[in-house]
Short mmCIF file of C-alpha atoms in Angstrom, two decimals:
data_model
loop_
_atom_site.label_atom_id
_atom_site.label_comp_id
_atom_site.label_asym_id
_atom_site.label_seq_id
_atom_site.Cartn_x
_atom_site.Cartn_y
_atom_site.Cartn_z
CA MET A 69 5.50 5.70 -7.22
CA ASN A 70 4.85 5.78 -3.48
CA ARG A 71 3.79 9.36 -2.82
CA PRO A 72 0.72 9.49 -5.13
CA ALA A 73 -0.43 6.07 -3.94
CA LEU A 74 -0.30 7.37 -0.37
CA GLU A 75 -2.05 10.65 -1.12
CA LEU A 76 -4.80 9.68 -3.59
CA PRO A 77 -6.93 7.62 -1.18
CA GLY A 78 -7.15 10.68 1.11
CA ASP A 79 -9.01 9.97 4.32
CA ASP A 80 -9.62 6.37 3.22
CA VAL A 81 -6.00 5.38 3.87
CA GLY A 82 -5.31 3.42 7.02
CA ALA A 83 -1.99 2.40 8.50
CA VAL A 84 0.90 1.83 6.05
CA ILE A 85 4.14 0.00 6.85
CA GLU A 86 7.34 1.02 5.05
CA ASN A 87 10.49 -1.03 4.64
CA PRO A 88 13.16 1.54 3.70
CA PHE A 89 15.66 -1.18 2.77
CA ASN A 90 13.67 -2.33 -0.27
CA GLY A 91 11.16 0.51 -0.70
CA VAL A 92 8.16 -1.76 -0.09
CA LEU A 93 4.98 -0.21 1.31
CA CYS A 94 2.32 -2.42 2.93
CA TRP A 95 -1.24 -1.16 3.17
CA LEU A 96 -3.41 -3.07 5.60
CA ILE A 97 -6.77 -4.13 4.12
CA ALA A 98 -9.40 -6.61 5.24
CA PRO A 99 -8.68 -10.28 4.41
CA GLY A 100 -9.98 -11.12 0.93
CA ALA A 101 -10.64 -7.46 0.05
CA ALA A 102 -8.30 -7.63 -2.97
CA ALA A 103 -9.72 -10.88 -4.34
CA ALA A 104 -11.64 -9.10 -7.11
CA TRP A 105 -8.78 -6.78 -8.11
CA ASP A 106 -7.57 -7.04 -11.71
CA MET A 107 -3.88 -7.59 -11.08
CA ASN A 108 -3.14 -6.96 -14.79
CA ALA A 109 -3.88 -3.31 -14.02
CA LEU A 110 -1.26 -3.39 -11.22
CA PRO A 111 1.83 -4.91 -12.86
CA SER A 112 4.28 -3.87 -10.14
CA ILE A 113 2.04 -4.59 -7.14
CA GLN A 114 1.85 -7.76 -5.06
CA VAL A 115 -1.06 -8.73 -2.84
CA TRP A 116 -0.05 -10.82 0.15
CA GLY A 117 -2.69 -12.94 1.81
CA ALA A 118 -3.36 -14.19 5.27
CA THR A 119 -0.47 -16.66 5.09
CA ALA A 120 2.13 -13.96 4.35
CA TYR A 121 4.46 -12.78 7.06
CA ILE A 122 5.34 -9.09 7.26
CA GLU A 123 7.40 -7.27 9.82
CA VAL A 124 5.19 -4.99 11.89
CA PRO A 125 6.98 -2.15 13.66
CA SER A 126 6.21 -1.05 17.19
CA VAL A 127 3.40 1.48 17.34
CA ASP A 128 5.81 4.41 17.84
CA SER A 129 8.34 3.50 15.09
CA ARG A 130 8.00 6.33 12.58
CA ARG A 131 11.65 6.97 11.70
CA GLY A 132 14.53 4.75 10.70
CA PRO A 133 16.49 2.74 10.81
CA GLY A 134 14.44 -0.26 9.93
CA VAL A 135 10.81 -1.01 9.22
CA ARG A 136 8.50 1.80 10.32
CA TRP A 137 5.02 3.24 9.96
CA ARG A 138 4.78 5.47 6.88
CA VAL A 139 1.20 6.23 7.95
CA PRO A 140 0.93 5.45 11.66
CA PRO A 141 -1.97 3.50 13.13
CA ARG A 142 -4.82 5.76 14.15
CA ASP A 143 -8.45 5.12 14.89
CA ARG A 144 -8.68 3.33 11.52
CA HIS A 145 -6.00 0.75 10.77
CA LEU A 146 -7.42 -0.72 7.54
CA THR A 147 -7.45 1.07 4.20
CA ASP A 148 -10.64 1.07 2.12
CA PRO A 149 -9.73 -1.26 -0.78
CA ALA A 150 -11.68 0.53 -3.55
CA PRO A 151 -9.87 3.90 -3.29
CA LEU A 152 -6.58 2.06 -2.73
CA PHE A 153 -7.01 0.03 -5.93
CA ALA A 154 -7.82 3.20 -7.88
CA ALA A 155 -4.78 5.00 -6.44
CA LEU A 156 -2.45 2.09 -7.15
CA LYS A 157 -3.79 1.78 -10.70
CA ILE A 158 -3.23 5.51 -11.36
CA THR A 159 0.26 5.57 -9.89
CA ALA A 160 1.34 2.33 -11.62
CA SER A 161 0.10 3.66 -14.95
CA ALA A 162 1.87 6.99 -14.40
CA ALA A 163 5.12 5.29 -13.39
CA LEU A 164 5.13 2.48 -15.96
CA GLY A 165 2.98 3.90 -18.76
CA PRO A 166 -0.11 2.25 -20.25
CA ARG A 167 0.19 -1.49 -20.79
CA GLN A 168 -1.12 -3.32 -23.80
CA GLY A 169 -4.21 -5.31 -22.89
CA ALA A 170 -4.68 -3.57 -19.53
CA ILE A 171 -8.16 -2.41 -18.61
CA GLN A 172 -8.28 1.38 -18.79
#
């Protein structure tokens, strides 16, 4: 599910952290930017808030082993939340199929 979610936002994607041990990707978005997201449309996605702790790799960590930058920090670190939500919704639907009661 990761590749389309990384590619669909295009130039709107900021830095993305990857944990290769569990396959988790972490997009960095502004605090509160996901508050209006319909999480029913993203059944396999978790939004972590300001109180969550994530491991942040050094700026030059782009290969394993360990946590690394899947999309390295550039001039824009944060991902635009609207294209990210759309990309996650598309990739979750493609990977898991349509869900009963989900907003289409």
